[in-house]
């Protein structure tokens, strides 16, 4: 019985995504991700280049400190520091967490509250996870608020590769809402590192197609 429970625990931990989402980082663990996406309305250009960097650090077994640098929901540059904490609801399989972030979007002071849901599971060929991550970016001076929610399904195929299927949605103040597909694969390149290759395709409110290259690294 104990051995079976241990196997389930290992499977569950292996199912958790690279970005913490509803799962906190272990105390002292550091996670770094960076990516560049090149997108265009048509393949011949003009092109837009988006670069991001994401850092998480486990303050303890429940608090995760993070830094999110890149582009906000509106497409403007952002730098947000955040603190995330699991909520005392759900179960071992169903996880919930909340976060509060503070920083700037397009040079304007911004408050970013958010909430996450996560589900780890086992499938016939490995492990997987399902996640919903939602945030609001609130400009403190004007009260302008943008919203974003990402829905992610991740599947591990052995210990070498993960496939990730993501739907990105958002609503920026004064702009139409958007829905974007963002599938990718993550290939293990070391004991605790992955190379991520993917693409994006706008479905609603976004007419661009993009290609993405990035990496994950845990310390």
mmCIF file of C-alpha atoms in Angstrom:
data_model
loop_
_atom_site.group_PDB
_atom_site.id
_atom_site.type_symbol
_atom_site.label_atom_id
_atom_site.label_comp_id
_atom_site.label_asym_id
_atom_site.label_seq_id
_atom_site.Cartn_x
_atom_site.Cartn_y
_atom_site.Cartn_z
ATOM 1 C CA UNK A 1 0.000 0.000 0.000
ATOM 2 C CA UNK A 2 2.777 2.444 0.959
ATOM 3 C CA UNK A 3 4.691 1.586 -2.204
ATOM 4 C CA UNK A 4 1.575 2.204 -4.332
ATOM 5 C CA UNK A 5 0.999 5.584 -2.702
ATOM 6 C CA UNK A 6 4.635 6.525 -3.276
ATOM 7 C CA UNK A 7 4.335 5.611 -6.957
ATOM 8 C CA UNK A 8 1.215 7.750 -7.296
ATOM 9 C CA UNK A 9 2.968 10.669 -5.591
ATOM 10 C CA UNK A 10 5.943 10.424 -7.949
ATOM 11 C CA UNK A 11 3.598 10.259 -10.929
ATOM 12 C CA UNK A 12 1.714 13.312 -9.709
ATOM 13 C CA UNK A 13 4.852 15.363 -9.187
ATOM 14 C CA UNK A 14 6.113 14.381 -12.622
ATOM 15 C CA UNK A 15 2.809 15.565 -14.050
ATOM 16 C CA UNK A 16 3.152 19.132 -12.805
ATOM 17 C CA UNK A 17 3.961 21.757 -15.435
ATOM 18 C CA UNK A 18 7.179 23.711 -15.814
ATOM 19 C CA UNK A 19 5.544 26.981 -14.759
ATOM 20 C CA UNK A 20 4.246 26.519 -11.243
ATOM 21 C CA UNK A 21 0.633 27.572 -11.844
ATOM 22 C CA UNK A 22 -1.345 26.089 -8.966
ATOM 23 C CA UNK A 23 1.661 24.044 -7.757
ATOM 24 C CA UNK A 24 4.116 25.815 -5.413
ATOM 25 C CA UNK A 25 7.868 25.508 -5.887
ATOM 26 C CA UNK A 26 9.701 23.483 -3.274
ATOM 27 C CA UNK A 27 11.674 25.488 -0.711
ATOM 28 C CA UNK A 28 14.920 26.771 -2.252
ATOM 29 C CA UNK A 29 14.059 25.603 -5.773
ATOM 30 C CA UNK A 30 14.724 28.042 -8.616
ATOM 31 C CA UNK A 31 13.073 27.841 -12.022
ATOM 32 C CA UNK A 32 14.009 29.978 -15.029
ATOM 33 C CA UNK A 33 12.326 30.150 -18.432
ATOM 34 C CA UNK A 34 12.971 32.406 -21.406
ATOM 35 C CA UNK A 35 11.494 32.473 -24.887
ATOM 36 C CA UNK A 36 11.319 34.488 -28.087
ATOM 37 C CA UNK A 37 8.307 34.532 -30.405
ATOM 38 C CA UNK A 38 8.377 35.915 -33.941
ATOM 39 C CA UNK A 39 4.914 36.652 -35.341
ATOM 40 C CA UNK A 40 3.547 38.114 -38.556
ATOM 41 C CA UNK A 41 0.208 38.666 -40.279
ATOM 42 C CA UNK A 42 1.603 37.046 -43.406
ATOM 43 C CA UNK A 43 4.760 34.986 -43.745
ATOM 44 C CA UNK A 44 6.459 37.679 -45.833
ATOM 45 C CA UNK A 45 6.271 40.180 -42.969
ATOM 46 C CA UNK A 46 6.405 42.672 -41.362
ATOM 47 C CA UNK A 47 7.420 40.737 -38.270
ATOM 48 C CA UNK A 48 6.943 41.375 -34.574
ATOM 49 C CA UNK A 49 9.404 39.958 -32.039
ATOM 50 C CA UNK A 50 8.348 39.225 -28.453
ATOM 51 C CA UNK A 51 10.848 38.092 -25.819
ATOM 52 C CA UNK A 52 9.996 36.945 -22.291
ATOM 53 C CA UNK A 53 11.825 35.883 -19.137
ATOM 54 C CA UNK A 54 10.210 34.168 -16.165
ATOM 55 C CA UNK A 55 11.743 33.347 -12.779
ATOM 56 C CA UNK A 56 10.318 31.481 -9.776
ATOM 57 C CA UNK A 57 11.841 30.826 -6.355
ATOM 58 C CA UNK A 58 10.379 28.675 -3.573
ATOM 59 C CA UNK A 59 10.495 30.759 -0.393
ATOM 60 C CA UNK A 60 9.075 27.798 1.499
ATOM 61 C CA UNK A 61 6.837 24.855 0.660
ATOM 62 C CA UNK A 62 3.805 27.143 0.214
ATOM 63 C CA UNK A 63 5.060 30.530 -0.973
ATOM 64 C CA UNK A 64 6.520 31.046 -4.449
ATOM 65 C CA UNK A 65 8.201 34.342 -5.360
ATOM 66 C CA UNK A 66 8.352 35.196 -9.055
ATOM 67 C CA UNK A 67 9.420 37.726 -11.666
ATOM 68 C CA UNK A 68 7.658 38.011 -15.039
ATOM 69 C CA UNK A 69 9.308 40.162 -17.733
ATOM 70 C CA UNK A 70 8.057 40.546 -21.285
ATOM 71 C CA UNK A 71 4.779 41.817 -22.732
ATOM 72 C CA UNK A 72 1.485 42.467 -20.990
ATOM 73 C CA UNK A 73 -1.989 41.610 -22.229
ATOM 74 C CA UNK A 74 -2.084 44.805 -24.300
ATOM 75 C CA UNK A 75 1.248 43.925 -25.946
ATOM 76 C CA UNK A 76 3.123 46.649 -24.051
ATOM 77 C CA UNK A 77 6.318 45.856 -22.146
ATOM 78 C CA UNK A 78 5.902 44.630 -18.573
ATOM 79 C CA UNK A 79 7.914 43.802 -15.457
ATOM 80 C CA UNK A 80 5.897 42.188 -12.662
ATOM 81 C CA UNK A 81 7.116 40.716 -9.354
ATOM 82 C CA UNK A 82 4.597 38.403 -7.728
ATOM 83 C CA UNK A 83 3.955 36.192 -4.726
ATOM 84 C CA UNK A 84 1.865 33.040 -5.057
ATOM 85 C CA UNK A 85 0.205 30.952 -2.345
ATOM 86 C CA UNK A 86 -1.938 27.790 -2.588
ATOM 87 C CA UNK A 87 -5.546 28.052 -1.470
ATOM 88 C CA UNK A 88 -6.774 25.707 1.304
ATOM 89 C CA UNK A 89 -9.362 24.086 -0.968
ATOM 90 C CA UNK A 90 -9.283 21.233 -3.458
ATOM 91 C CA UNK A 91 -7.378 17.980 -2.982
ATOM 92 C CA UNK A 92 -4.107 16.279 -3.883
ATOM 93 C CA UNK A 93 -5.285 16.117 -7.518
ATOM 94 C CA UNK A 94 -7.204 19.395 -7.728
ATOM 95 C CA UNK A 95 -5.035 22.368 -6.781
ATOM 96 C CA UNK A 96 -5.946 26.045 -6.461
ATOM 97 C CA UNK A 97 -3.656 29.010 -5.863
ATOM 98 C CA UNK A 98 -3.822 32.772 -5.790
ATOM 99 C CA UNK A 99 -1.160 35.364 -6.536
ATOM 100 C CA UNK A 100 -0.622 39.075 -6.180
ATOM 101 C CA UNK A 101 1.834 40.933 -8.366
ATOM 102 C CA UNK A 102 3.119 44.485 -8.553
ATOM 103 C CA UNK A 103 5.195 46.177 -11.222
ATOM 104 C CA UNK A 104 4.746 48.134 -14.425
ATOM 105 C CA UNK A 105 3.120 47.744 -17.829
ATOM 106 C CA UNK A 106 4.177 50.290 -20.445
ATOM 107 C CA UNK A 107 5.859 52.276 -17.682
ATOM 108 C CA UNK A 108 2.620 52.557 -15.652
ATOM 109 C CA UNK A 109 2.408 51.182 -12.098
ATOM 110 C CA UNK A 110 0.320 47.990 -12.275
ATOM 111 C CA UNK A 111 -1.290 45.652 -9.765
ATOM 112 C CA UNK A 112 -1.757 42.060 -10.989
ATOM 113 C CA UNK A 113 -3.986 39.712 -9.000
ATOM 114 C CA UNK A 114 -4.452 36.187 -10.323
ATOM 115 C CA UNK A 115 -5.859 32.750 -9.619
ATOM 116 C CA UNK A 116 -4.829 29.296 -10.879
ATOM 117 C CA UNK A 117 -6.343 25.821 -11.037
ATOM 118 C CA UNK A 118 -4.318 22.684 -11.693
ATOM 119 C CA UNK A 119 -5.023 18.983 -12.130
ATOM 120 C CA UNK A 120 -2.312 16.331 -12.370
ATOM 121 C CA UNK A 121 -3.147 12.954 -13.893
ATOM 122 C CA UNK A 122 -1.723 9.757 -15.354
ATOM 123 C CA UNK A 123 -2.434 8.711 -18.960
ATOM 124 C CA UNK A 124 -1.576 5.441 -20.775
ATOM 125 C CA UNK A 125 1.805 6.710 -22.030
ATOM 126 C CA UNK A 126 2.919 8.846 -19.112
ATOM 127 C CA UNK A 127 1.706 11.718 -16.951
ATOM 128 C CA UNK A 128 0.002 15.006 -17.650
ATOM 129 C CA UNK A 129 -1.514 18.168 -16.282
ATOM 130 C CA UNK A 130 -4.435 20.488 -16.956
ATOM 131 C CA UNK A 131 -4.298 24.111 -15.841
ATOM 132 C CA UNK A 132 -6.269 27.334 -15.983
ATOM 133 C CA UNK A 133 -4.330 30.495 -15.115
ATOM 134 C CA UNK A 134 -6.107 33.870 -15.020
ATOM 135 C CA UNK A 135 -4.788 37.348 -14.205
ATOM 136 C CA UNK A 136 -5.952 40.954 -14.311
ATOM 137 C CA UNK A 137 -3.564 43.845 -14.960
ATOM 138 C CA UNK A 138 -4.848 46.940 -13.168
ATOM 139 C CA UNK A 139 -3.167 50.307 -13.845
ATOM 140 C CA UNK A 140 -3.068 52.050 -10.489
ATOM 141 C CA UNK A 141 -3.280 55.613 -11.821
ATOM 142 C CA UNK A 142 -6.110 55.212 -14.327
ATOM 143 C CA UNK A 143 -7.903 52.077 -13.166
ATOM 144 C CA UNK A 144 -7.630 50.615 -16.690
ATOM 145 C CA UNK A 145 -7.862 46.829 -16.400
ATOM 146 C CA UNK A 146 -6.869 44.091 -18.861
ATOM 147 C CA UNK A 147 -7.730 40.412 -18.432
ATOM 148 C CA UNK A 148 -6.068 37.206 -19.563
ATOM 149 C CA UNK A 149 -6.730 33.505 -19.086
ATOM 150 C CA UNK A 150 -4.638 30.592 -20.396
ATOM 151 C CA UNK A 151 -5.979 27.035 -20.614
ATOM 152 C CA UNK A 152 -3.242 24.401 -20.846
ATOM 153 C CA UNK A 153 -3.124 20.651 -21.382
ATOM 154 C CA UNK A 154 0.333 19.086 -21.009
ATOM 155 C CA UNK A 155 1.342 15.485 -21.647
ATOM 156 C CA UNK A 156 4.657 13.827 -20.780
ATOM 157 C CA UNK A 157 5.856 11.157 -23.200
ATOM 158 C CA UNK A 158 8.373 9.193 -21.166
ATOM 159 C CA UNK A 159 11.107 11.306 -19.579
ATOM 160 C CA UNK A 160 12.371 12.942 -22.783
ATOM 161 C CA UNK A 161 9.510 14.963 -24.251
ATOM 162 C CA UNK A 162 6.365 16.851 -23.308
ATOM 163 C CA UNK A 163 3.627 18.098 -25.614
ATOM 164 C CA UNK A 164 1.736 21.218 -24.575
ATOM 165 C CA UNK A 165 -1.576 22.414 -25.999
ATOM 166 C CA UNK A 166 -2.559 25.899 -24.888
ATOM 167 C CA UNK A 167 -5.433 28.269 -25.625
ATOM 168 C CA UNK A 168 -4.619 31.890 -24.764
ATOM 169 C CA UNK A 169 -7.463 34.364 -24.285
ATOM 170 C CA UNK A 170 -7.422 38.015 -23.336
ATOM 171 C CA UNK A 171 -9.262 41.307 -23.256
ATOM 172 C CA UNK A 172 -7.312 44.555 -23.335
ATOM 173 C CA UNK A 173 -9.121 47.797 -22.453
ATOM 174 C CA UNK A 174 -10.307 49.471 -25.662
ATOM 175 C CA UNK A 175 -9.333 46.540 -27.903
ATOM 176 C CA UNK A 176 -11.250 43.471 -29.125
ATOM 177 C CA UNK A 177 -10.875 40.272 -27.118
ATOM 178 C CA UNK A 178 -8.546 37.645 -28.564
ATOM 179 C CA UNK A 179 -8.264 33.869 -28.686
ATOM 180 C CA UNK A 180 -4.974 32.271 -29.723
ATOM 181 C CA UNK A 181 -3.746 28.692 -30.081
ATOM 182 C CA UNK A 182 -0.208 28.009 -28.819
ATOM 183 C CA UNK A 183 0.913 24.358 -29.166
ATOM 184 C CA UNK A 184 4.514 23.392 -28.396
ATOM 185 C CA UNK A 185 6.849 20.540 -27.528
ATOM 186 C CA UNK A 186 9.459 20.537 -24.767
ATOM 187 C CA UNK A 187 12.486 18.307 -25.286
ATOM 188 C CA UNK A 188 14.749 17.364 -22.401
ATOM 189 C CA UNK A 189 18.306 18.601 -22.983
ATOM 190 C CA UNK A 190 19.755 17.889 -19.528
ATOM 191 C CA UNK A 191 18.893 16.554 -16.104
ATOM 192 C CA UNK A 192 16.772 19.643 -15.297
ATOM 193 C CA UNK A 193 16.506 21.571 -18.561
ATOM 194 C CA UNK A 194 14.245 21.563 -21.629
ATOM 195 C CA UNK A 195 14.219 23.170 -25.073
ATOM 196 C CA UNK A 196 10.750 24.353 -26.106
ATOM 197 C CA UNK A 197 9.657 24.727 -29.737
ATOM 198 C CA UNK A 198 6.198 25.898 -30.693
ATOM 199 C CA UNK A 199 3.928 28.118 -32.725
ATOM 200 C CA UNK A 200 0.971 30.446 -32.186
ATOM 201 C CA UNK A 201 -2.054 31.072 -34.355
ATOM 202 C CA UNK A 202 -4.636 33.768 -33.770
ATOM 203 C CA UNK A 203 -8.249 32.648 -34.045
ATOM 204 C CA UNK A 204 -10.269 35.661 -32.854
ATOM 205 C CA UNK A 205 -9.063 39.257 -32.567
ATOM 206 C CA UNK A 206 -5.538 38.214 -33.625
ATOM 207 C CA UNK A 207 -4.538 37.575 -37.245
ATOM 208 C CA UNK A 208 -0.883 36.722 -36.646
ATOM 209 C CA UNK A 209 0.940 33.409 -36.920
ATOM 210 C CA UNK A 210 4.056 33.021 -34.800
ATOM 211 C CA UNK A 211 6.933 30.681 -34.059
ATOM 212 C CA UNK A 212 8.460 30.260 -30.614
ATOM 213 C CA UNK A 213 11.767 28.995 -29.243
ATOM 214 C CA UNK A 214 12.578 28.902 -25.557
ATOM 215 C CA UNK A 215 14.135 26.978 -22.706
ATOM 216 C CA UNK A 216 13.330 25.899 -19.134
ATOM 217 C CA UNK A 217 15.869 25.331 -16.406
ATOM 218 C CA UNK A 218 15.379 24.258 -12.792
ATOM 219 C CA UNK A 219 18.108 24.666 -10.153
#
